[in-house]
Structure formats: structure tokens, C-alpha cells
Amino acid sequence: MAEQGIRRVDPSNCSMARALSVVGERWSLLIVREAVDGATRFGEFRARLGIASNLLSTRLDGLVATGVMHRAPYQEPGDRQRYEYRLTEQGLALRPTLMALLEWGDTYLADEAGPPVVVRHGGPDEEHRCDEPVTLVLECAAGHTHLPSNEVYRAPGPGARFL
């Protein structure tokens, strides 16, 4: 029972739930991961992921419908027109989410030998590449960094609806 005087935010109006409806299924995030790593064609996704063609087609259609990816036509000489799948700005913005899941998996689920992949700082040329590992850092608007989880909380935002 809720304490008197405390207004609860309506959980049905939730950005996290909306995000999970788009990319909360295993294959969808793995497709985005492969697209971040450069895959664009149906066959590349299928080969890299070992996913069934019908399931891949359904997931790609969903990612296109929600604006995470877009289709771009291409045609090899002598072949029929096909489509490449490219991340939109919305899709590219999922990279920190992928990195957060990777860090969590590396911390709690990696083999004894360690993580299979390390995200490193690279740039378009040698001048901008330092090759050091990249990590995510929680930071508040005042510039405080490396916030421990017990110092972060959810508060009602401007779109909050109350019960």
C-alpha cells in the first residue's frame, strides 16, 4: 500500500518499457551490434549471427519500422535489386546501451580467461586513435562522475503521469 502524500508515477507511461518493445528481444540487439560493427546485408547478418532467415527478416522489418534502421537499395551486376540495412541516428544512439550490456556481461558472465571482446578508443586515423579500453561512466549535469548505484535514483520527469 502506498504511503499517504506520496504520488506514484504511472508505470504504464515508461520510456524503458517503450525501448524494450523495440530492442528488448535478444536478436534485435544482436542485429544492432553487428550493424555497429559494419554489417549491412542480410547475408552478413545471417552468417554472423547464425539466425534463421525468417526470424532475421522479421527482426529487420521491425527495426526498420521503428526507425532504428533504414533500407537502402543496391544491385550487383546481373542480380536483382536487394537492400542494405543501415543504422539511423536512433540506431547509432544504442551504442552506449550495447556497451553497458557488454560491460555487465564481462563482469558477471565472462569465461575465466576474460572478456572475448574489448571496446577500444579508435578514430578515423592514427592521430585520433589511442587504443585504450573504453568504459561507460555515469555523470550528472553538475559534472560529478563515476557515480555509485546507491547515489542514482529515478525521479518524476516532465512527462510523468501520476496514479
PDB file of C-alpha atoms in Angstrom:
ATOM      1  CA  MET A   1       0.000   0.000   0.000  1.00  0.00           C
ATOM      2  CA  ALA A   2       1.382   3.417  -0.967  1.00  0.00           C
ATOM      3  CA  GLU A   3       2.146   5.873   1.802  1.00  0.00           C
ATOM      4  CA  GLN A   4      -0.230   8.833   2.014  1.00  0.00           C
ATOM      5  CA  GLY A   5       1.054  12.006   0.416  1.00  0.00           C
ATOM      6  CA  ILE A   6       3.467  10.209  -1.964  1.00  0.00           C
ATOM      7  CA  ARG A   7       2.451  10.350  -5.594  1.00  0.00           C
ATOM      8  CA  ARG A   8       3.446   7.324  -7.659  1.00  0.00           C
ATOM      9  CA  VAL A   9       4.402   7.704 -11.290  1.00  0.00           C
ATOM     10  CA  ASP A  10       2.202   5.653 -13.597  1.00  0.00           C
ATOM     11  CA  PRO A  11       4.430   2.735 -14.733  1.00  0.00           C
ATOM     12  CA  SER A  12       2.440   2.320 -17.963  1.00  0.00           C
ATOM     13  CA  ASN A  13       3.989   5.613 -19.198  1.00  0.00           C
ATOM     14  CA  CYS A  14       7.563   4.313 -19.221  1.00  0.00           C
ATOM     15  CA  SER A  15      10.373   5.093 -21.652  1.00  0.00           C
ATOM     16  CA  MET A  16      12.212   1.924 -20.646  1.00  0.00           C
ATOM     17  CA  ALA A  17       9.191  -0.233 -21.488  1.00  0.00           C
ATOM     18  CA  ARG A  18       8.871   1.548 -24.837  1.00  0.00           C
ATOM     19  CA  ALA A  19      12.563   0.979 -25.589  1.00  0.00           C
ATOM     20  CA  LEU A  20      12.285  -2.699 -24.684  1.00  0.00           C
ATOM     21  CA  SER A  21       9.326  -3.057 -27.044  1.00  0.00           C
ATOM     22  CA  VAL A  22      11.690  -2.020 -29.845  1.00  0.00           C
ATOM     23  CA  VAL A  23      15.016  -3.679 -28.917  1.00  0.00           C
ATOM     24  CA  GLY A  24      14.269  -5.814 -25.874  1.00  0.00           C
ATOM     25  CA  GLU A  25      14.363  -9.090 -27.747  1.00  0.00           C
ATOM     26  CA  ARG A  26      17.730 -10.867 -27.975  1.00  0.00           C
ATOM     27  CA  TRP A  27      18.059 -10.971 -31.758  1.00  0.00           C
ATOM     28  CA  SER A  28      17.187  -7.308 -32.225  1.00  0.00           C
ATOM     29  CA  LEU A  29      20.077  -6.081 -30.089  1.00  0.00           C
ATOM     30  CA  LEU A  30      22.449  -8.599 -31.661  1.00  0.00           C
ATOM     31  CA  ILE A  31      21.478  -7.322 -35.119  1.00  0.00           C
ATOM     32  CA  VAL A  32      22.176  -3.767 -33.942  1.00  0.00           C
ATOM     33  CA  ARG A  33      25.523  -4.928 -32.529  1.00  0.00           C
ATOM     34  CA  GLU A  34      26.501  -6.408 -35.887  1.00  0.00           C
ATOM     35  CA  ALA A  35      25.361  -3.268 -37.707  1.00  0.00           C
ATOM     36  CA  VAL A  36      27.523  -1.150 -35.384  1.00  0.00           C
ATOM     37  CA  ASP A  37      30.398  -3.460 -36.348  1.00  0.00           C
ATOM     38  CA  GLY A  38      29.743  -2.871 -40.052  1.00  0.00           C
ATOM     39  CA  ALA A  39      27.256  -5.497 -41.238  1.00  0.00           C
ATOM     40  CA  THR A  40      24.729  -4.110 -43.725  1.00  0.00           C
ATOM     41  CA  ARG A  41      23.478  -7.003 -45.833  1.00  0.00           C
ATOM     42  CA  PHE A  42      21.011  -9.735 -44.991  1.00  0.00           C
ATOM     43  CA  GLY A  43      23.549 -12.488 -45.688  1.00  0.00           C
ATOM     44  CA  GLU A  44      26.135 -10.858 -43.438  1.00  0.00           C
ATOM     45  CA  PHE A  45      23.705 -10.707 -40.524  1.00  0.00           C
ATOM     46  CA  ARG A  46      22.620 -14.307 -41.108  1.00  0.00           C
ATOM     47  CA  ALA A  47      26.211 -15.603 -41.306  1.00  0.00           C
ATOM     48  CA  ARG A  48      27.496 -13.619 -38.320  1.00  0.00           C
ATOM     49  CA  LEU A  49      24.574 -14.470 -36.052  1.00  0.00           C
ATOM     50  CA  GLY A  50      23.550 -17.941 -37.223  1.00  0.00           C
ATOM     51  CA  ILE A  51      19.930 -16.771 -37.174  1.00  0.00           C
ATOM     52  CA  ALA A  52      17.158 -18.333 -39.253  1.00  0.00           C
ATOM     53  CA  SER A  53      16.278 -16.298 -42.365  1.00  0.00           C
ATOM     54  CA  ASN A  54      12.602 -15.891 -41.444  1.00  0.00           C
ATOM     55  CA  LEU A  55      13.456 -14.652 -37.953  1.00  0.00           C
ATOM     56  CA  LEU A  56      16.118 -12.276 -39.300  1.00  0.00           C
ATOM     57  CA  SER A  57      13.670 -10.887 -41.849  1.00  0.00           C
ATOM     58  CA  THR A  58      11.063 -10.270 -39.150  1.00  0.00           C
ATOM     59  CA  ARG A  59      13.564  -8.570 -36.829  1.00  0.00           C
ATOM     60  CA  LEU A  60      14.996  -6.380 -39.612  1.00  0.00           C
ATOM     61  CA  ASP A  61      11.457  -5.356 -40.634  1.00  0.00           C
ATOM     62  CA  GLY A  62      10.744  -4.397 -37.024  1.00  0.00           C
ATOM     63  CA  LEU A  63      13.947  -2.380 -36.669  1.00  0.00           C
ATOM     64  CA  VAL A  64      13.132  -0.537 -39.910  1.00  0.00           C
ATOM     65  CA  ALA A  65       9.504   0.078 -38.849  1.00  0.00           C
ATOM     66  CA  THR A  66      10.598   1.611 -35.531  1.00  0.00           C
ATOM     67  CA  GLY A  67      13.281   3.830 -37.078  1.00  0.00           C
ATOM     68  CA  VAL A  68      16.352   2.027 -35.714  1.00  0.00           C
ATOM     69  CA  MET A  69      17.469   1.054 -39.230  1.00  0.00           C
ATOM     70  CA  HIS A  70      16.623   2.049 -42.766  1.00  0.00           C
ATOM     71  CA  ARG A  71      16.690   0.093 -46.005  1.00  0.00           C
ATOM     72  CA  ALA A  72      18.865   1.272 -48.889  1.00  0.00           C
ATOM     73  CA  PRO A  73      18.545  -0.458 -52.274  1.00  0.00           C
ATOM     74  CA  TYR A  74      21.593  -1.886 -54.027  1.00  0.00           C
ATOM     75  CA  GLN A  75      22.067  -4.119 -57.029  1.00  0.00           C
ATOM     76  CA  GLU A  76      25.049  -6.247 -58.015  1.00  0.00           C
ATOM     77  CA  PRO A  77      25.626  -6.527 -61.789  1.00  0.00           C
ATOM     78  CA  GLY A  78      23.390  -9.245 -63.234  1.00  0.00           C
ATOM     79  CA  ASP A  79      21.465  -9.689 -59.975  1.00  0.00           C
ATOM     80  CA  ARG A  80      18.088  -8.444 -58.761  1.00  0.00           C
ATOM     81  CA  GLN A  81      17.752  -5.394 -56.533  1.00  0.00           C
ATOM     82  CA  ARG A  82      18.314  -6.077 -52.850  1.00  0.00           C
ATOM     83  CA  TYR A  83      18.512  -3.965 -49.711  1.00  0.00           C
ATOM     84  CA  GLU A  84      21.191  -2.994 -47.266  1.00  0.00           C
ATOM     85  CA  TYR A  85      20.231  -2.234 -43.689  1.00  0.00           C
ATOM     86  CA  ARG A  86      21.898   0.786 -42.159  1.00  0.00           C
ATOM     87  CA  LEU A  87      21.577   2.211 -38.671  1.00  0.00           C
ATOM     88  CA  THR A  88      19.802   5.537 -38.350  1.00  0.00           C
ATOM     89  CA  GLU A  89      20.851   8.167 -35.813  1.00  0.00           C
ATOM     90  CA  GLN A  90      18.377   6.485 -33.453  1.00  0.00           C
ATOM     91  CA  GLY A  91      20.084   3.131 -34.039  1.00  0.00           C
ATOM     92  CA  LEU A  92      23.600   4.523 -33.600  1.00  0.00           C
ATOM     93  CA  ALA A  93      22.475   6.035 -30.298  1.00  0.00           C
ATOM     94  CA  LEU A  94      22.073   2.452 -28.979  1.00  0.00           C
ATOM     95  CA  ARG A  95      25.872   2.009 -28.829  1.00  0.00           C
ATOM     96  CA  PRO A  96      26.111   3.016 -25.127  1.00  0.00           C
ATOM     97  CA  THR A  97      23.332   0.530 -24.365  1.00  0.00           C
ATOM     98  CA  LEU A  98      25.281  -2.216 -26.135  1.00  0.00           C
ATOM     99  CA  MET A  99      28.416  -1.217 -24.255  1.00  0.00           C
ATOM    100  CA  ALA A 100      26.596  -1.255 -20.905  1.00  0.00           C
ATOM    101  CA  LEU A 101      25.323  -4.781 -21.570  1.00  0.00           C
ATOM    102  CA  LEU A 102      28.797  -5.856 -22.700  1.00  0.00           C
ATOM    103  CA  GLU A 103      30.406  -4.441 -19.533  1.00  0.00           C
ATOM    104  CA  TRP A 104      27.814  -6.152 -17.346  1.00  0.00           C
ATOM    105  CA  GLY A 105      28.300  -9.450 -19.197  1.00  0.00           C
ATOM    106  CA  ASP A 106      32.097  -9.140 -18.947  1.00  0.00           C
ATOM    107  CA  THR A 107      31.857  -8.502 -15.209  1.00  0.00           C
ATOM    108  CA  TYR A 108      29.408 -11.255 -14.327  1.00  0.00           C
ATOM    109  CA  LEU A 109      29.306 -13.788 -17.156  1.00  0.00           C
ATOM    110  CA  ALA A 110      32.672 -13.899 -18.954  1.00  0.00           C
ATOM    111  CA  ASP A 111      34.791 -17.049 -19.097  1.00  0.00           C
ATOM    112  CA  GLU A 112      37.699 -17.428 -16.676  1.00  0.00           C
ATOM    113  CA  ALA A 113      40.043 -16.289 -19.460  1.00  0.00           C
ATOM    114  CA  GLY A 114      38.295 -12.920 -19.512  1.00  0.00           C
ATOM    115  CA  PRO A 115      36.116 -10.988 -21.920  1.00  0.00           C
ATOM    116  CA  PRO A 116      36.074 -12.119 -25.546  1.00  0.00           C
ATOM    117  CA  VAL A 117      35.935  -8.516 -26.859  1.00  0.00           C
ATOM    118  CA  VAL A 118      37.368  -5.253 -25.553  1.00  0.00           C
ATOM    119  CA  VAL A 119      35.966  -1.934 -26.778  1.00  0.00           C
ATOM    120  CA  ARG A 120      38.879   0.399 -27.527  1.00  0.00           C
ATOM    121  CA  HIS A 121      39.264   4.082 -28.399  1.00  0.00           C
ATOM    122  CA  GLY A 122      39.868   4.421 -32.107  1.00  0.00           C
ATOM    123  CA  GLY A 123      39.441   7.191 -34.582  1.00  0.00           C
ATOM    124  CA  PRO A 124      39.292   7.707 -38.311  1.00  0.00           C
ATOM    125  CA  ASP A 125      43.093   7.957 -38.440  1.00  0.00           C
ATOM    126  CA  GLU A 126      46.167   7.191 -36.316  1.00  0.00           C
ATOM    127  CA  GLU A 127      46.230  10.726 -34.879  1.00  0.00           C
ATOM    128  CA  HIS A 128      42.869  10.157 -33.164  1.00  0.00           C
ATOM    129  CA  ARG A 129      43.486   6.572 -32.042  1.00  0.00           C
ATOM    130  CA  CYS A 130      44.886   5.744 -28.618  1.00  0.00           C
ATOM    131  CA  ASP A 131      43.642   2.100 -28.469  1.00  0.00           C
ATOM    132  CA  GLU A 132      42.901   2.275 -24.732  1.00  0.00           C
ATOM    133  CA  PRO A 133      39.826   0.421 -23.396  1.00  0.00           C
ATOM    134  CA  VAL A 134      36.590   2.425 -23.316  1.00  0.00           C
ATOM    135  CA  THR A 135      34.188   2.263 -20.380  1.00  0.00           C
ATOM    136  CA  LEU A 136      30.874   3.918 -19.638  1.00  0.00           C
ATOM    137  CA  VAL A 137      30.753   6.441 -16.812  1.00  0.00           C
ATOM    138  CA  LEU A 138      27.667   7.810 -15.095  1.00  0.00           C
ATOM    139  CA  GLU A 139      27.884  11.583 -14.823  1.00  0.00           C
ATOM    140  CA  CYS A 140      25.418  14.165 -13.542  1.00  0.00           C
ATOM    141  CA  ALA A 141      24.791  17.569 -15.115  1.00  0.00           C
ATOM    142  CA  ALA A 142      26.999  19.179 -12.435  1.00  0.00           C
ATOM    143  CA  GLY A 143      29.968  17.130 -13.678  1.00  0.00           C
ATOM    144  CA  HIS A 144      30.179  14.577 -10.858  1.00  0.00           C
ATOM    145  CA  THR A 145      31.458  11.324 -12.389  1.00  0.00           C
ATOM    146  CA  HIS A 146      31.741   7.639 -11.502  1.00  0.00           C
ATOM    147  CA  LEU A 147      28.502   7.771  -9.535  1.00  0.00           C
ATOM    148  CA  PRO A 148      27.862   4.650  -7.430  1.00  0.00           C
ATOM    149  CA  SER A 149      24.484   3.000  -7.984  1.00  0.00           C
ATOM    150  CA  ASN A 150      23.286   3.940  -4.490  1.00  0.00           C
ATOM    151  CA  GLU A 151      23.680   7.637  -5.412  1.00  0.00           C
ATOM    152  CA  VAL A 152      21.467   7.451  -8.512  1.00  0.00           C
ATOM    153  CA  TYR A 153      17.676   7.395  -8.396  1.00  0.00           C
ATOM    154  CA  ARG A 154      14.664   7.858 -10.644  1.00  0.00           C
ATOM    155  CA  ALA A 155      12.532  10.974 -10.147  1.00  0.00           C
ATOM    156  CA  PRO A 156       9.402  12.190 -11.950  1.00  0.00           C
ATOM    157  CA  GLY A 157      10.166  13.938 -15.237  1.00  0.00           C
ATOM    158  CA  PRO A 158       8.172  16.452 -17.233  1.00  0.00           C
ATOM    159  CA  GLY A 159       6.165  13.696 -18.953  1.00  0.00           C
ATOM    160  CA  ALA A 160       5.271  11.883 -15.730  1.00  0.00           C
ATOM    161  CA  ARG A 161       1.687  10.819 -15.188  1.00  0.00           C
ATOM    162  CA  PHE A 162       0.690  10.076 -11.647  1.00  0.00           C
ATOM    163  CA  LEU A 163      -1.528   7.349 -10.234  1.00  0.00           C
TER     164      LEU A 163
END
